[in-house]
Amino acid sequence: FEAARRDVSDASGGEKTSRRHARKKEKKHLRHGQGCGLVIDSDNGLIVTNAHVIKGRGVVRVTLADGQSVPGDVVGVDALTDIALVRVPRFVKTDDEEAFFALPAAPPLGDSALLEVGDWVIALGNPFGLDNTITLGIVSNLHRTSSELGIPDRRVDFLQTDCAINPGNSGGPLVNEFGEVIAITAAVRADAEGIGFAIPVNEVRRVVGLLAKGQQVTHAHVGVRMVDVADEHGEPGDDEKKSVTGALIVEVFPGSPAFFAGARAGDVCVAMEGEPLADAAHVRRKVEALRPGEPLTLTVARGGRRLDLSMRAADRS
């Protein structure tokens, strides 16, 4: 774990402030956002962190584990996946001179698709300003949707872990037993105890690749809010919903692809492109795999009939 530990940085929005001075002023002034980051490309000075750590700023202060501190420019942000990319300069000015600034080597990235429930993981970060903190746990769940966590403004399939993840951990790495980064932690539930969530590294790798090229990260959607059909089984007289699997549409957003295709609240999504759908998360994964503008056919159950609704995915970015 040593390589990953060295490459955890503290990413703070705002100007450089000494710790002692910050403590004195803490009660008098609002503090800027603070969190962690991970060196992901040392040759190009790139550090990945959470978008909610950046909080819309264009410049942040990056402090390495050895105490070195430099300004960093925000290269790009994708709020829907809560990922931001920061670039630090290759040369920094000290005492009217320019000195070469080198980031530590980036740790190896694993493959989050190979994770299994019960795998050992550790979280590294600076919770509550306590530098270089490590907590141990396991992978508790592989697929927690943002809607399950009560954050519909995100489009992330989170990993769940029982590693302690607290304010200040956000943006730091979750590392497997082989020292590979398999996720980026995100403190998304203030009321959670013994439950932490992290963004799988495969998604981080995809988004960072686009942001580093200056490209926009697109997110396909069709414009519906859904719940699992199983959530509605208790309703009396709902025999149709009890007889099918899929996702129940509870809201269709005006002006969306689903709206113009004729979808209605109460429809049950049972198939997409002829493939049966298991639940709401299955529908989301299928839609998110599409490119904006790509056509799709959604089969819904309505009033004892099955209807094929044709539409094109739109971009939610």
CSV table of C-alpha atoms in Angstrom, one decimal:
chain,number,residue,atom,x,y,z
A,1,PHE,CA,0.0,0.0,0.0
A,2,GLU,CA,3.0,2.3,0.2
A,3,ALA,CA,2.7,3.7,-3.3
A,4,ALA,CA,-0.9,4.5,-2.9
A,5,ARG,CA,-0.3,6.1,0.5
A,6,ARG,CA,2.4,8.4,-1.0
A,7,ASP,CA,0.1,9.6,-3.8
A,8,VAL,CA,-2.8,10.8,-1.7
A,9,SER,CA,-2.9,14.6,-1.8
A,10,ASP,CA,-5.0,17.1,0.1
A,11,ALA,CA,-7.1,19.2,-2.4
A,12,SER,CA,-8.4,22.4,-0.8
A,13,GLY,CA,-10.4,25.1,-2.6
A,14,GLY,CA,-9.0,28.6,-1.8
A,15,GLU,CA,-5.7,30.2,-0.8
A,16,LYS,CA,-2.9,28.6,1.2
A,17,THR,CA,-3.4,28.9,5.0
A,18,SER,CA,-1.3,27.5,7.8
A,19,ARG,CA,-2.9,24.9,10.0
A,20,ARG,CA,-2.4,27.0,13.2
A,21,HIS,CA,-3.8,30.1,11.5
A,22,ALA,CA,-6.8,28.1,10.1
A,23,ARG,CA,-7.6,26.8,13.6
A,24,LYS,CA,-7.7,30.3,15.0
A,25,LYS,CA,-9.9,31.6,12.3
A,26,GLU,CA,-12.2,28.5,12.0
A,27,LYS,CA,-14.9,29.9,14.2
A,28,LYS,CA,-14.8,33.4,12.6
A,29,HIS,CA,-14.8,32.5,8.9
A,30,LEU,CA,-16.4,29.9,6.7
A,31,ARG,CA,-13.9,27.3,5.6
A,32,HIS,CA,-13.3,26.4,2.0
A,33,GLY,CA,-14.0,22.9,0.8
A,34,GLN,CA,-11.4,20.3,1.7
A,35,GLY,CA,-10.9,16.7,0.6
A,36,CYS,CA,-8.4,14.3,-0.9
A,37,GLY,CA,-7.1,13.6,-4.4
A,38,LEU,CA,-5.1,10.9,-6.1
A,39,VAL,CA,-2.2,11.3,-8.5
A,40,ILE,CA,-3.4,9.6,-11.6
A,41,ASP,CA,-0.8,10.8,-14.2
A,42,SER,CA,2.4,12.1,-12.7
A,43,ASP,CA,4.0,12.9,-16.0
A,44,ASN,CA,1.3,15.3,-16.9
A,45,GLY,CA,0.6,16.6,-13.4
A,46,LEU,CA,-2.9,15.2,-13.2
A,47,ILE,CA,-4.8,14.5,-9.9
A,48,VAL,CA,-8.3,13.2,-9.7
A,49,THR,CA,-10.7,14.1,-6.9
A,50,ASN,CA,-14.5,14.6,-6.3
A,51,ALA,CA,-16.4,17.3,-8.0
A,52,HIS,CA,-18.0,18.3,-4.7
A,53,VAL,CA,-14.5,18.9,-3.2
A,54,ILE,CA,-13.8,21.4,-6.0
A,55,LYS,CA,-17.2,23.2,-5.6
A,56,GLY,CA,-17.0,25.1,-8.9
A,57,ARG,CA,-13.6,26.7,-8.3
A,58,GLY,CA,-11.1,27.1,-11.1
A,59,VAL,CA,-8.0,27.0,-8.9
A,60,VAL,CA,-7.3,24.9,-5.8
A,61,ARG,CA,-4.4,24.4,-3.4
A,62,VAL,CA,-2.8,20.9,-3.6
A,63,THR,CA,-0.8,19.7,-0.6
A,64,LEU,CA,1.2,16.5,-0.9
A,65,ALA,CA,1.8,13.9,1.9
A,66,ASP,CA,5.3,15.3,2.3
A,67,GLY,CA,4.0,18.8,3.0
A,68,GLN,CA,4.8,20.4,-0.4
A,69,SER,CA,2.0,22.7,-1.5
A,70,VAL,CA,1.2,24.1,-5.0
A,71,PRO,CA,-1.7,25.7,-6.8
A,72,GLY,CA,-3.6,23.5,-9.2
A,73,ASP,CA,-5.8,24.4,-12.1
A,74,VAL,CA,-9.2,22.5,-12.5
A,75,VAL,CA,-9.0,20.9,-15.9
A,76,GLY,CA,-12.6,19.6,-16.0
A,77,VAL,CA,-15.5,18.6,-13.8
A,78,ASP,CA,-18.3,16.1,-14.4
A,79,ALA,CA,-20.9,16.8,-11.6
A,80,LEU,CA,-23.1,13.8,-12.5
A,81,THR,CA,-20.3,11.3,-11.7
A,82,ASP,CA,-18.8,13.6,-9.0
A,83,ILE,CA,-15.4,13.5,-10.6
A,84,ALA,CA,-13.0,16.4,-11.2
A,85,LEU,CA,-9.5,16.6,-12.7
A,86,VAL,CA,-6.8,18.9,-11.5
A,87,ARG,CA,-3.5,19.8,-13.1
A,88,VAL,CA,-0.5,21.0,-11.1
A,89,PRO,CA,2.4,23.0,-12.8
A,90,ARG,CA,5.7,21.3,-13.8
A,91,PHE,CA,7.5,24.4,-12.5
A,92,VAL,CA,6.7,26.5,-9.4
A,93,LYS,CA,8.1,29.9,-8.4
A,94,THR,CA,10.1,30.0,-5.2
A,95,ASP,CA,12.2,33.1,-4.1
A,96,ASP,CA,12.0,34.6,-7.6
A,97,GLU,CA,13.2,31.4,-9.1
A,98,GLU,CA,11.4,28.6,-11.0
A,99,ALA,CA,12.0,25.1,-9.6
A,100,PHE,CA,10.9,21.8,-11.2
A,101,PHE,CA,8.0,20.3,-9.3
A,102,ALA,CA,7.5,16.5,-9.7
A,103,LEU,CA,4.5,14.6,-8.4
A,104,PRO,CA,5.1,11.1,-7.0
A,105,ALA,CA,4.5,8.2,-9.3
A,106,ALA,CA,0.9,7.3,-9.8
A,107,PRO,CA,-0.2,4.0,-8.1
A,108,PRO,CA,-1.4,1.1,-10.2
A,109,LEU,CA,-5.1,1.1,-11.1
A,110,GLY,CA,-7.0,-2.1,-10.7
A,111,ASP,CA,-10.1,-3.4,-12.4
A,112,SER,CA,-13.2,-2.7,-10.4
A,113,ALA,CA,-15.2,-5.2,-12.6
A,114,LEU,CA,-13.2,-8.0,-10.9
A,115,LEU,CA,-14.3,-7.0,-7.3
A,116,GLU,CA,-16.4,-9.4,-5.3
A,117,VAL,CA,-18.4,-8.8,-2.1
A,118,GLY,CA,-16.2,-9.6,0.8
A,119,ASP,CA,-12.9,-8.5,-0.8
A,120,TRP,CA,-10.6,-6.6,1.6
A,121,VAL,CA,-10.1,-2.9,0.9
A,122,ILE,CA,-8.5,0.1,2.7
A,123,ALA,CA,-9.4,3.7,2.4
A,124,LEU,CA,-6.7,6.4,2.6
A,125,GLY,CA,-7.3,10.1,3.3
A,126,ASN,CA,-7.5,13.0,5.6
A,127,PRO,CA,-10.8,12.7,7.5
A,128,PHE,CA,-11.5,15.8,9.6
A,129,GLY,CA,-8.0,17.1,8.7
A,130,LEU,CA,-6.2,14.0,10.2
A,131,ASP,CA,-3.5,13.5,7.6
A,132,ASN,CA,-2.5,10.0,6.3
A,133,THR,CA,-5.3,8.1,7.9
A,134,ILE,CA,-5.9,4.5,6.8
A,135,THR,CA,-9.1,2.5,7.6
A,136,LEU,CA,-9.7,-1.2,6.8
A,137,GLY,CA,-12.9,-2.9,5.6
A,138,ILE,CA,-14.5,-5.1,3.0
A,139,VAL,CA,-16.5,-4.5,-0.1
A,140,SER,CA,-20.1,-4.8,1.1
A,141,ASN,CA,-22.0,-4.3,-2.1
A,142,LEU,CA,-21.1,-3.8,-5.8
A,143,HIS,CA,-24.0,-1.8,-7.1
A,144,ARG,CA,-25.6,1.0,-5.1
A,145,THR,CA,-27.4,3.4,-7.4
A,146,SER,CA,-27.4,7.1,-6.6
A,147,SER,CA,-31.2,7.1,-6.3
A,148,GLU,CA,-31.0,4.4,-3.6
A,149,LEU,CA,-28.7,6.8,-1.6
A,150,GLY,CA,-31.1,9.7,-2.0
A,151,ILE,CA,-28.9,11.7,-4.4
A,152,PRO,CA,-30.8,11.8,-7.7
A,153,ASP,CA,-28.4,14.5,-9.0
A,154,ARG,CA,-25.7,11.9,-9.5
A,155,ARG,CA,-25.3,9.1,-12.1
A,156,VAL,CA,-23.0,6.7,-10.3
A,157,ASP,CA,-23.2,2.9,-9.6
A,158,PHE,CA,-21.4,3.1,-6.2
A,159,LEU,CA,-19.4,0.5,-4.4
A,160,GLN,CA,-20.4,0.1,-0.8
A,161,THR,CA,-17.8,-0.6,1.9
A,162,ASP,CA,-17.7,-0.7,5.7
A,163,CYS,CA,-14.4,1.3,5.7
A,164,ALA,CA,-14.8,4.4,7.7
A,165,ILE,CA,-15.3,7.3,5.2
A,166,ASN,CA,-15.8,10.7,6.8
A,167,PRO,CA,-15.6,14.3,5.6
A,168,GLY,CA,-12.1,14.9,4.3
A,169,ASN,CA,-11.9,11.4,2.8
A,170,SER,CA,-13.7,12.5,-0.3
A,171,GLY,CA,-11.6,12.0,-3.4
A,172,GLY,CA,-9.1,9.6,-1.8
A,173,PRO,CA,-8.4,6.1,-3.0
A,174,LEU,CA,-10.0,2.8,-2.0
A,175,VAL,CA,-7.2,0.2,-2.4
A,176,ASN,CA,-7.4,-3.6,-2.7
A,177,GLU,CA,-5.1,-6.1,-1.0
A,178,PHE,CA,-2.7,-6.0,-4.0
A,179,GLY,CA,-2.1,-2.2,-3.6
A,180,GLU,CA,-4.2,-1.3,-6.6
A,181,VAL,CA,-6.7,1.6,-6.6
A,182,ILE,CA,-10.1,0.1,-7.2
A,183,ALA,CA,-12.3,3.2,-6.4
A,184,ILE,CA,-12.4,6.8,-5.3
A,185,THR,CA,-14.2,7.4,-2.1
A,186,ALA,CA,-17.1,9.8,-1.8
A,187,ALA,CA,-18.7,10.8,1.5
A,188,VAL,CA,-22.3,10.9,0.2
A,189,ARG,CA,-24.3,10.1,3.3
A,190,ALA,CA,-23.9,12.3,6.3
A,191,ASP,CA,-26.1,10.0,8.4
A,192,ALA,CA,-24.2,6.8,7.5
A,193,GLU,CA,-22.2,5.0,10.2
A,194,GLY,CA,-20.1,2.0,9.2
A,195,ILE,CA,-21.3,2.5,5.6
A,196,GLY,CA,-19.1,4.2,3.0
A,197,PHE,CA,-19.5,4.6,-0.8
A,198,ALA,CA,-16.9,4.9,-3.6
A,199,ILE,CA,-16.9,5.5,-7.3
A,200,PRO,CA,-15.5,2.4,-9.2
A,201,VAL,CA,-12.1,3.1,-10.8
A,202,ASN,CA,-13.3,1.8,-14.2
A,203,GLU,CA,-15.8,4.7,-14.3
A,204,VAL,CA,-13.1,7.1,-12.9
A,205,ARG,CA,-10.7,6.0,-15.7
A,206,ARG,CA,-13.3,6.6,-18.4
A,207,VAL,CA,-14.3,10.1,-17.2
A,208,VAL,CA,-10.8,11.2,-16.5
A,209,GLY,CA,-9.8,10.1,-20.0
A,210,LEU,CA,-12.4,12.4,-21.5
A,211,LEU,CA,-11.7,15.4,-19.1
A,212,ALA,CA,-8.0,15.2,-19.8
A,213,LYS,CA,-8.7,15.7,-23.5
A,214,GLY,CA,-10.9,18.6,-22.9
A,215,GLN,CA,-14.0,16.7,-23.9
A,216,GLN,CA,-17.5,16.8,-22.3
A,217,VAL,CA,-18.7,13.7,-20.5
A,218,THR,CA,-22.1,12.8,-21.9
A,219,HIS,CA,-24.8,11.0,-20.0
A,220,ALA,CA,-27.7,9.4,-21.9
A,221,HIS,CA,-31.2,9.5,-20.4
A,222,VAL,CA,-34.8,9.0,-21.5
A,223,GLY,CA,-36.5,11.2,-18.9
A,224,VAL,CA,-38.3,9.0,-16.5
A,225,ARG,CA,-38.2,8.3,-12.8
A,226,MET,CA,-38.5,4.6,-11.9
A,227,VAL,CA,-38.7,2.2,-9.0
A,228,ASP,CA,-38.5,-1.6,-8.9
A,229,VAL,CA,-41.8,-3.4,-9.5
A,230,ALA,CA,-41.1,-5.3,-6.4
A,231,ASP,CA,-41.5,-2.1,-4.4
A,232,GLU,CA,-45.1,-1.9,-5.5
A,233,HIS,CA,-46.1,-5.5,-4.7
A,234,GLY,CA,-48.0,-4.6,-1.6
A,235,GLU,CA,-50.6,-2.4,-3.4
A,236,PRO,CA,-54.0,-4.1,-3.6
A,237,GLY,CA,-55.5,-4.6,-7.0
A,238,ASP,CA,-52.2,-4.3,-8.8
A,239,ASP,CA,-52.2,-7.7,-10.3
A,240,GLU,CA,-50.6,-6.6,-13.6
A,241,LYS,CA,-47.5,-5.2,-11.8
A,242,LYS,CA,-47.3,-8.4,-9.7
A,243,SER,CA,-47.1,-10.6,-12.8
A,244,VAL,CA,-44.2,-8.9,-14.4
A,245,THR,CA,-40.6,-8.0,-13.6
A,246,GLY,CA,-39.0,-4.7,-14.6
A,247,ALA,CA,-39.2,-1.1,-13.5
A,248,LEU,CA,-42.3,0.9,-12.7
A,249,ILE,CA,-42.4,4.4,-14.2
A,250,VAL,CA,-43.5,6.8,-11.5
A,251,GLU,CA,-42.8,10.1,-13.4
A,252,VAL,CA,-42.3,11.1,-17.0
A,253,PHE,CA,-40.5,14.4,-17.3
A,254,PRO,CA,-42.1,16.9,-19.8
A,255,GLY,CA,-40.2,17.4,-23.0
A,256,SER,CA,-38.1,14.2,-22.5
A,257,PRO,CA,-37.7,11.4,-25.1
A,258,ALA,CA,-40.0,9.2,-23.1
A,259,PHE,CA,-42.6,11.9,-23.0
A,260,PHE,CA,-42.7,12.3,-26.7
A,261,ALA,CA,-42.7,8.5,-27.2
A,262,GLY,CA,-45.9,8.3,-25.2
A,263,ALA,CA,-44.6,6.8,-21.9
A,264,ARG,CA,-46.9,7.3,-18.9
A,265,ALA,CA,-46.6,7.1,-15.2
A,266,GLY,CA,-47.8,3.6,-14.2
A,267,ASP,CA,-46.2,1.9,-17.2
A,268,VAL,CA,-43.9,-1.0,-16.4
A,269,CYS,CA,-40.7,-1.2,-18.4
A,270,VAL,CA,-40.3,-4.9,-19.2
A,271,ALA,CA,-37.7,-5.0,-22.0
A,272,MET,CA,-35.3,-2.8,-24.0
A,273,GLU,CA,-34.3,-3.8,-27.5
A,274,GLY,CA,-36.0,-7.1,-26.8
A,275,GLU,CA,-33.9,-7.9,-23.8
A,276,PRO,CA,-36.0,-8.5,-20.6
A,277,LEU,CA,-35.4,-6.0,-17.8
A,278,ALA,CA,-34.9,-7.2,-14.2
A,279,ASP,CA,-35.3,-3.9,-12.2
A,280,ALA,CA,-34.9,-0.2,-12.3
A,281,ALA,CA,-31.1,-0.4,-11.9
A,282,HIS,CA,-31.0,-2.7,-15.0
A,283,VAL,CA,-32.9,0.0,-17.0
A,284,ARG,CA,-30.5,2.7,-15.9
A,285,ARG,CA,-27.4,0.7,-16.8
A,286,LYS,CA,-28.8,-0.1,-20.3
A,287,VAL,CA,-29.7,3.6,-20.9
A,288,GLU,CA,-26.3,4.9,-19.6
A,289,ALA,CA,-24.5,2.6,-22.0
A,290,LEU,CA,-26.0,4.4,-24.9
A,291,ARG,CA,-24.7,7.5,-26.7
A,292,PRO,CA,-27.0,10.6,-26.8
A,293,GLY,CA,-29.0,10.5,-30.0
A,294,GLU,CA,-28.8,6.7,-30.2
A,295,PRO,CA,-32.2,5.1,-30.9
A,296,LEU,CA,-33.8,2.6,-28.6
A,297,THR,CA,-37.1,0.7,-28.2
A,298,LEU,CA,-38.6,0.4,-24.8
A,299,THR,CA,-41.3,-2.2,-24.2
A,300,VAL,CA,-43.8,-1.3,-21.5
A,301,ALA,CA,-46.7,-3.2,-20.0
A,302,ARG,CA,-49.9,-1.1,-19.8
A,303,GLY,CA,-53.5,-2.2,-19.1
A,304,GLY,CA,-52.8,-5.8,-20.0
A,305,ARG,CA,-51.0,-4.9,-23.3
A,306,ARG,CA,-47.4,-4.6,-24.2
A,307,LEU,CA,-46.4,-1.5,-26.2
A,308,ASP,CA,-43.1,-0.8,-28.0
A,309,LEU,CA,-42.1,2.9,-27.5
A,310,SER,CA,-39.4,4.2,-29.9
A,311,MET,CA,-37.2,7.1,-28.9
A,312,ARG,CA,-33.7,8.5,-29.0
A,313,ALA,CA,-31.6,8.9,-25.9
A,314,ALA,CA,-30.9,12.6,-24.9
A,315,ASP,CA,-27.9,14.1,-23.1
A,316,ARG,CA,-28.5,15.0,-19.5
A,317,SER,CA,-25.1,16.7,-19.0
